Coordinates of C-alpha atoms and ligand atoms in Angstrom, one line a residue:
M7 CA 14.6 -7.4 5.0
G8 CA 12.2 -6.0 2.8
M9 CA 11.6 -2.0 2.5
R10 CA 9.9 -0.1 0.0
R11 CA 9.8 3.3 -0.4
T12 CA 8.3 5.5 -3.5
V13 CA 10.3 8.7 -4.4
P14 CA 8.5 11.4 -6.2
V15 CA 10.6 12.8 -9.6
A16 CA 9.9 15.7 -11.2
L17 CA 10.3 15.6 -14.8
D18 CA 11.6 18.5 -17.1
V19 CA 9.3 18.2 -20.1
D20 CA 9.6 20.6 -23.5
S21 CA 5.9 21.7 -24.5
D22 CA 6.2 19.0 -27.6
D23 CA 6.8 16.0 -25.1
A24 CA 4.3 17.8 -22.8
A25 CA 1.7 17.3 -25.8
L26 CA 2.7 13.4 -26.2
L27 CA 2.5 12.4 -22.5
E28 CA -1.1 14.3 -22.2
D29 CA -2.4 12.4 -25.4
T30 CA -0.6 9.3 -23.4
V31 CA -2.9 10.0 -20.1
D32 CA -6.0 10.4 -22.2
T33 CA -5.3 7.1 -23.9
F34 CA -4.3 5.2 -21.1
L35 CA -7.5 6.2 -18.9
W36 CA -9.9 5.8 -22.2
C37 CA -8.3 1.9 -22.4
A38 CA -9.0 1.5 -18.6
Q39 CA -12.6 2.7 -19.0
Y40 CA -13.3 0.7 -22.3
V41 CA -12.5 -2.2 -20.4
V42 CA -14.1 -1.6 -17.6
D43 CA -17.4 -0.7 -19.8
H44 CA -16.7 -4.3 -21.4
A45 CA -16.7 -5.9 -18.0
F46 CA -20.1 -4.5 -16.8
Q47 CA -21.4 -5.7 -20.2
G48 CA -23.8 -8.8 -19.6
E49 CA -25.4 -10.3 -16.5
Y50 CA -21.9 -10.3 -14.5
V51 CA -19.0 -8.5 -13.9
T52 CA -16.0 -9.8 -15.7
T53 CA -13.1 -9.7 -13.3
S54 CA -10.7 -12.3 -14.4
K55 CA -7.9 -10.4 -16.3
T56 CA -6.7 -13.2 -18.7
M57 CA -10.8 -13.3 -19.8
L58 CA -10.7 -9.4 -20.0
D59 CA -7.5 -9.4 -22.0
D60 CA -8.7 -11.9 -24.6
E61 CA -11.9 -10.2 -25.1
T62 CA -10.6 -6.5 -25.4
Y63 CA -7.0 -6.3 -26.2
D64 CA -7.2 -6.3 -30.0
D65 CA -10.1 -4.2 -29.7
V66 CA -8.6 -1.6 -27.5
R67 CA -5.2 -1.8 -29.9
E68 CA -7.4 -1.0 -32.8
E69 CA -9.3 1.7 -31.5
T70 CA -6.2 3.7 -30.2
D71 CA -4.1 2.9 -33.5
G72 CA -1.8 0.4 -31.7
F73 CA -1.3 2.0 -28.3
N74 CA 1.5 0.5 -26.9
G75 CA 0.7 -3.2 -25.8
G76 CA 2.5 -2.9 -22.3
L77 CA 0.6 0.2 -21.4
V78 CA -2.5 -1.6 -23.0
Q79 CA -2.2 -4.3 -20.4
A80 CA -1.2 -1.7 -17.6
A81 CA -4.6 0.0 -18.2
R82 CA -6.6 -3.6 -18.5
N83 CA -4.7 -4.3 -15.0
K84 CA -5.9 -1.2 -13.6
A85 CA -9.3 -1.8 -14.7
A86 CA -9.7 -5.4 -13.7
E87 CA -8.3 -4.4 -9.9
A88 CA -11.5 -1.9 -9.9
C89 CA -13.8 -4.3 -11.1
K90 CA -12.7 -6.9 -8.8
S91 CA -13.0 -4.5 -5.8
V92 CA -16.9 -3.5 -6.7
V93 CA -17.6 -7.0 -6.8
A94 CA -16.0 -7.5 -3.7
R95 CA -18.0 -4.7 -1.9
W96 CA -21.2 -6.2 -3.6
K97 CA -20.6 -9.5 -1.6
N98 CA -20.0 -7.7 1.6
G99 CA -23.4 -6.4 1.0
K100 CA -22.0 -2.7 0.5
K101 CA -22.9 -0.3 -2.6
A102 CA -20.5 0.3 -5.2
S103 CA -21.1 1.5 -8.9
K104 CA -18.9 1.4 -12.1
P105 CA -15.4 2.6 -11.6
T106 CA -14.3 5.6 -13.6
F107 CA -11.2 6.8 -14.3
T108 CA -10.2 10.7 -14.0
S109 CA -7.3 11.7 -12.0
P110 CA -4.2 12.2 -14.8
H111 CA -2.0 9.5 -14.6
V112 CA -0.2 6.3 -16.4
V113 CA 1.1 3.3 -15.1
Y114 CA 4.5 2.1 -16.1
D115 CA 6.4 -0.8 -15.4
H116 CA 9.9 -1.8 -16.8
R117 CA 8.5 -2.8 -20.6
T118 CA 6.8 0.6 -20.8
A119 CA 9.7 2.9 -18.9
T120 CA 13.3 2.6 -18.5
F121 CA 15.0 4.5 -15.2
H122 CA 18.7 6.3 -15.7
D123 CA 20.0 7.9 -12.9
D124 CA 19.3 11.3 -14.2
Y125 CA 16.7 10.6 -16.8
V126 CA 14.0 8.3 -18.0
S127 CA 12.5 7.1 -21.2
L128 CA 8.7 6.5 -21.1
A129 CA 6.8 5.2 -23.7
T130 CA 3.7 7.3 -25.1
T131 CA 1.2 7.1 -27.9
D132 CA 3.9 7.9 -30.4
G133 CA 6.9 6.0 -29.6
R134 CA 9.3 6.8 -26.6
I135 CA 10.4 10.3 -25.1
E136 CA 13.4 10.8 -22.6
A137 CA 12.9 13.4 -20.0
D138 CA 15.4 14.9 -17.6
S139 CA 14.9 14.3 -13.8
I140 CA 15.0 17.5 -11.6
L141 CA 17.1 16.1 -9.0
P142 CA 18.6 17.5 -5.8
D143 CA 22.1 17.6 -5.1
E144 CA 23.3 14.0 -5.1
D145 CA 25.1 14.4 -1.9
S146 CA 22.0 16.2 0.2
E147 CA 20.2 13.6 2.4
T148 CA 16.7 13.2 0.7
P149 CA 14.9 10.4 -0.4
H150 CA 16.3 10.4 -3.8
S151 CA 19.9 9.8 -2.9
E152 CA 18.9 7.4 -0.6
Y153 CA 16.7 5.3 -2.4
L154 CA 16.7 6.4 -6.0
F155 CA 20.4 6.0 -6.2
S156 CA 21.2 3.4 -3.9
D157 CA 22.3 0.1 -4.7
E158 CA 20.3 -1.7 -2.4
Y159 CA 17.2 -0.6 -4.0
E160 CA 15.8 -1.5 -7.2
T161 CA 13.0 0.6 -9.0
T162 CA 9.7 -1.6 -9.6
G163 CA 7.8 0.6 -11.8
A164 CA 6.2 4.1 -11.7
E165 CA 3.0 6.2 -12.3
L166 CA 3.4 9.6 -13.6
H167 CA 1.0 12.2 -12.6
Y168 CA 0.0 15.3 -14.1
H169 CA -0.4 18.2 -11.7
D170 CA -1.1 22.1 -12.2
G171 CA 1.3 21.8 -15.4
D172 CA 3.7 19.6 -13.8
W173 CA 4.8 16.1 -14.7
V174 CA 5.9 14.1 -11.6
L175 CA 6.7 10.0 -11.7
H176 CA 6.4 8.6 -8.4
V177 CA 9.2 5.7 -8.8
H178 CA 8.8 2.7 -6.6
C179 CA 11.6 1.5 -5.4
K180 CA 12.3 -1.6 -3.0
T181 CA 14.9 -3.6 -1.9
E182 CA 16.1 -6.9 -3.2
V183 CA 14.2 -9.8 -1.7
E184 CA 15.4 -13.4 -0.6
S185 CA 15.4 -16.1 -3.0
D186 CA 12.5 -17.2 -0.9
T187 CA 10.4 -14.6 -2.1
S188 CA 10.9 -14.8 -5.7
E189 CA 7.7 -16.7 -5.8
Q190 CA 5.6 -14.4 -8.3
P191 CA 1.6 -13.8 -7.1
T192 CA -0.5 -14.9 -10.0
P193 CA -2.3 -12.3 -11.1
E194 CA -6.0 -14.1 -11.0
N195 CA -5.7 -14.3 -7.3
G196 CA -8.3 -11.7 -5.4
T197 CA -6.4 -12.1 -2.0
V198 CA -6.6 -10.2 1.1
L199 CA -3.7 -8.4 2.6
G200 CA -4.1 -8.8 6.7
V201 CA -2.9 -5.6 8.9
D202 CA -2.2 -6.0 12.1
L203 CA -1.9 -2.5 14.2
G204 CA 0.2 -2.3 17.3
V205 CA 2.7 -0.2 19.4
N206 CA 6.0 -2.0 19.0
N207 CA 5.3 -2.3 15.5
L208 CA 2.6 0.3 13.8
A209 CA 1.9 -1.9 11.1
V210 CA 2.8 -5.8 10.0
T211 CA 1.1 -7.3 7.0
S212 CA 0.6 -10.7 6.2
T213 CA 3.1 -10.9 3.5
G214 CA 5.4 -10.3 6.5
T215 CA 6.6 -6.8 6.2
F216 CA 6.9 -4.4 9.3
W217 CA 6.9 -1.0 10.2
T218 CA 8.4 -0.1 13.2
G219 CA 6.9 2.1 16.0
E220 CA 10.4 3.4 16.7
E221 CA 9.9 6.9 14.6
F222 CA 6.4 7.3 16.0
D223 CA 7.7 6.8 19.8
H224 CA 11.1 8.7 19.2
W225 CA 9.0 12.1 18.2
R226 CA 6.0 11.5 20.6
R227 CA 8.9 11.5 23.4
E228 CA 10.6 14.6 21.6
Y229 CA 7.4 16.8 21.5
E230 CA 6.4 16.0 25.2
K231 CA 9.8 17.3 26.0
R232 CA 9.3 20.3 24.2
R233 CA 5.6 20.8 25.5
G234 CA 6.9 20.1 29.2
S235 CA 9.7 22.4 29.4
L236 CA 7.2 25.6 27.6
Q237 CA 4.6 24.3 30.6
Q238 CA 7.2 25.1 33.6
C239 CA 7.2 29.0 32.0
G240 CA 3.9 29.3 32.4
T241 CA 3.8 32.5 30.5
R242 CA 1.3 33.7 27.7
W243 CA 4.2 33.4 25.1
A244 CA 4.8 29.7 26.1
H245 CA 1.2 28.9 25.8
Q246 CA 1.2 30.0 22.5
N247 CA 4.2 27.6 21.9
I248 CA 2.7 25.0 22.8
Q249 CA 0.1 25.1 20.6
S250 CA 2.3 25.4 17.9
V251 CA 4.5 22.2 19.0
G252 CA 1.1 20.3 18.8
R253 CA 0.5 21.6 15.4
K254 CA 3.8 20.5 14.3
E255 CA 3.6 17.4 15.7
E256 CA 0.3 16.7 14.0
G257 CA 1.9 17.7 10.7
R258 CA 4.8 15.5 11.3
F259 CA 2.7 12.4 12.3
K260 CA 0.2 13.0 9.5
L261 CA 3.2 12.9 7.0
M262 CA 4.4 9.7 8.5
L263 CA 1.2 8.0 8.1
H264 CA 0.6 9.3 4.8
R265 CA 3.8 7.6 3.7
I266 CA 3.0 4.4 5.7
S267 CA -0.3 4.3 4.1
N268 CA 1.3 4.5 0.6
E269 CA 3.6 2.1 1.6
L270 CA 0.9 -0.6 2.6
L271 CA -0.9 0.1 -0.8
A272 CA 2.4 -0.5 -2.8
E273 CA 2.7 -3.8 -0.4
A274 CA -1.2 -4.7 -1.6
R275 CA -0.5 -3.8 -5.3
E276 CA 2.3 -5.6 -5.7
N277 CA 0.9 -8.7 -4.2
E278 CA -2.3 -8.4 -6.2
C279 CA -4.3 -8.1 -3.0
S280 CA -7.8 -6.9 -3.9
V281 CA -8.6 -6.1 -0.3
I282 CA -6.9 -4.9 3.0
A283 CA -8.2 -6.3 6.2
F284 CA -7.6 -4.2 9.5
E285 CA -8.8 -5.1 12.7
D286 CA -11.8 -3.1 14.0
L287 CA -10.1 -0.1 16.1
T288 CA -12.9 0.8 18.3
D289 CA -11.5 -0.9 21.3
I290 CA -7.8 -1.2 20.0
R291 CA -6.6 0.7 23.4
E292 CA -8.0 -1.7 25.5
R293 CA -6.6 -4.7 23.7
T294 CA -3.1 -3.3 22.9
G295 CA -2.3 -0.9 25.7
A296 CA -2.0 1.6 22.9
S297 CA -2.3 5.5 24.1
W298 CA -4.5 7.9 22.9
G299 CA -2.1 9.2 20.6
H300 CA -1.5 5.5 19.0
K301 CA -5.2 5.3 18.4
W302 CA -5.2 8.4 16.6
A303 CA -2.4 7.5 14.4
F304 CA -4.2 4.1 13.7
D305 CA -7.4 6.2 12.7
R306 CA -5.6 8.2 10.8
L307 CA -4.0 5.3 8.7
Y308 CA -7.0 3.5 8.2
E309 CA -8.6 7.0 6.8
Y310 CA -5.6 7.7 4.7
V311 CA -5.9 3.9 3.0
E312 CA -9.3 4.3 2.7
Y313 CA -9.0 7.6 0.9
K314 CA -6.5 6.6 -1.1
I315 CA -7.4 3.0 -2.3
E316 CA -10.3 3.7 -4.7
E317 CA -7.8 4.7 -7.5
Y318 CA -6.2 1.3 -7.4
G319 CA -9.2 -1.1 -7.4
I320 CA -8.5 -2.3 -3.6
F321 CA -10.8 -1.7 -0.8
V322 CA -10.3 -1.9 2.9
E323 CA -12.1 -3.3 5.9
Q324 CA -12.0 -3.7 9.6
V325 CA -13.1 -7.2 11.1
D326 CA -13.7 -8.6 14.6
P327 CA -10.5 -8.7 16.3
E328 CA -11.5 -11.0 19.1
N329 CA -8.6 -13.7 19.5
T330 CA -6.6 -12.6 16.4
S331 CA -3.4 -12.1 18.7
R332 CA -4.0 -15.5 20.8
R333 CA -5.3 -17.5 17.8
C334 CA -2.7 -19.7 15.9
S335 CA -2.8 -18.8 12.3
H336 CA -1.5 -22.5 11.4
C337 CA -3.4 -24.7 13.1
G338 CA -6.3 -22.5 14.8
F339 CA -5.8 -23.5 18.4
T340 CA -6.8 -20.2 20.5
H341 CA -5.1 -20.0 24.1
P342 CA -3.6 -17.1 25.9
D343 CA -0.9 -18.4 26.8
N344 CA -0.1 -18.9 22.9
R345 CA 1.9 -15.6 23.1
E346 CA 4.3 -13.9 25.2
D347 CA 5.0 -10.4 23.7
E348 CA 6.2 -10.5 20.4
D349 CA 6.9 -14.2 20.5
F350 CA 4.2 -16.4 19.3
E351 CA 4.4 -20.5 19.9
C352 CA 1.3 -22.8 19.5
L353 CA 0.5 -24.9 22.4
K354 CA -0.9 -27.4 20.3
C355 CA 1.0 -27.6 16.9
G356 CA 4.4 -25.9 17.8
Y357 CA 3.9 -23.2 15.3
E358 CA 6.4 -20.4 15.5
N359 CA 6.6 -16.9 14.3
H360 CA 6.1 -13.3 15.6
A361 CA 3.5 -12.3 17.2
D362 CA 2.3 -9.3 15.2
Y363 CA 2.9 -11.4 12.1
N364 CA 0.5 -14.3 13.3
A365 CA -2.0 -11.7 14.0
A366 CA -1.7 -10.3 10.5
K367 CA -2.4 -13.5 8.9
N368 CA -5.4 -14.1 11.4
I369 CA -7.1 -10.5 10.4
G370 CA -6.5 -11.7 6.4
L371 CA -7.8 -15.2 7.6
R372 CA -11.1 -13.6 9.2
Y373 CA -11.8 -11.4 6.4
L374 CA -11.8 -14.2 4.3
R375 CA -13.9 -16.6 6.4
R376 CA -16.7 -13.7 6.6
N377 CA -16.8 -13.3 3.2
Q378 CA -16.6 -17.0 1.8
T379 CA -19.2 -17.3 -1.1
G380 CA -19.8 -19.2 -4.2
G381 CA -17.1 -19.9 -6.4
D382 CA -17.4 -17.8 -9.2
G383 CA -14.5 -15.6 -10.9
G384 CA -14.6 -12.8 -8.4
A385 CA -14.4 -14.8 -5.2
L386 CA -11.5 -14.1 -2.8
L387 CA -9.1 -16.9 -2.9
G388 CA -6.9 -16.5 0.1
V389 CA -4.7 -14.4 2.3
R390 CA -1.6 -13.2 1.0
L391 CA 1.7 -14.0 2.5
N392 CA 5.1 -13.3 1.0
S393 CA 5.6 -16.7 -0.3
G394 CA 2.1 -17.8 -1.2
T395 CA -1.3 -17.6 -0.7
L396 CA -3.2 -19.0 2.8
N397 CA -6.8 -20.3 2.3
V398 CA -9.6 -20.3 4.3
N399 CA -8.7 -24.0 5.5
G400 CA -5.3 -23.0 6.4
G401 CA -3.5 -24.7 3.8
Y402 CA -0.8 -22.9 1.9
S403 CA -0.5 -22.5 -2.0
P404 CA 2.5 -23.1 -3.1
A405 CA 3.5 -25.4 -0.3
S406 CA 6.4 -23.2 1.4
S407 CA 4.9 -21.5 4.7
E408 CA 7.6 -19.7 6.0
A409 CA 7.2 -15.9 6.1
R410 CA 9.9 -13.4 5.3
T411 CA 10.0 -11.2 8.5
G412 CA 11.3 -7.7 6.9
V413 CA 11.6 -4.8 8.7
H414 CA 10.5 -1.1 7.7
A415 CA 13.1 0.5 9.7
E416 CA 12.2 4.1 10.1
S417 CA 14.7 7.0 9.8
H418 CA 14.5 9.6 12.3
R419 CA 14.6 12.5 9.7
F420 CA 12.4 13.7 7.5
Ligands
LIG516 ZN1 -1.2 -24.3 15.9

């Protein structure tokens, strides 16, 4: 099981600490911009984190009067990801200009923040501050009681955001992963996260994380029922209510898809992916038997990911979906009988796995093959799996090839 959630936690910050946090935001964004500006000097854009670190760390520390080293590195990571994204777009024949950072935020991890049950400690430009978390009643069923206070989830980091005078910490939580997933991705790998969309599972990634379609189906049936019973009334009042049911349905699904898009982004970021590859959505109904409602959901999901992604220096692409569900991601053998419903078993090499997971790997591989170019620092190295990287020739690095099949179980509640 691998599940992840992002929980927003409002912070109670007094005016002195608010001033410090504002200064920290400004400094963090300044550092990220400094590194980007540096990366864009010269003939090639530097995307290597190690090189950028070597070339800017000391200068940045000096210019900022010794800004917290962990935050300097987080800003540098942010800058390097943004640069990688630009280079990848160029390679793909797309336009992209030098990144700028404007949205007020700071990226924290366990070196720069400590998460307690009812307060957090955050590094700033002048030592640490402690801020109380404004939390709902612990017994009520909120994301906070479900994830933040749950022993099953661990915090992996957070982003501090500033909106309209409010400080909100977006805390990333995930369930602990099994031992076979302990392999840490190396930061220099520019890798692709393949995503397969479908009906039974709305989304499955090449890292083996599943988002089931149960919640979506449950609510579609529910709203269908409500509309059906109103239709039988046939009154003007009923007609207006059918429209209102439609608006509620759309609102609920949009919320759900926003959440999934955020979780997909978190999956990409934690696995250091520079690209998220989806299949081309144009004919997805014909291919997968998806309803118009599903098609609408897939389009929204893609749109939300595309909209949010810029800030993270990742970019999103659609690839030709032909045979991604019939092709063996292990040996490349393509045959319709390789797949039966949710089971994929290659008739040639015997590779077995969940069919959607196999498809997600193929989508990542297809993007990779299409974008194989010279071997300079910005080249994409592979498709990110939970246990390593699948390269364009089908080889794994490191050797482990088993996928974690975590399931994103959805709760039937908002
Ligand atoms: Zn095979």
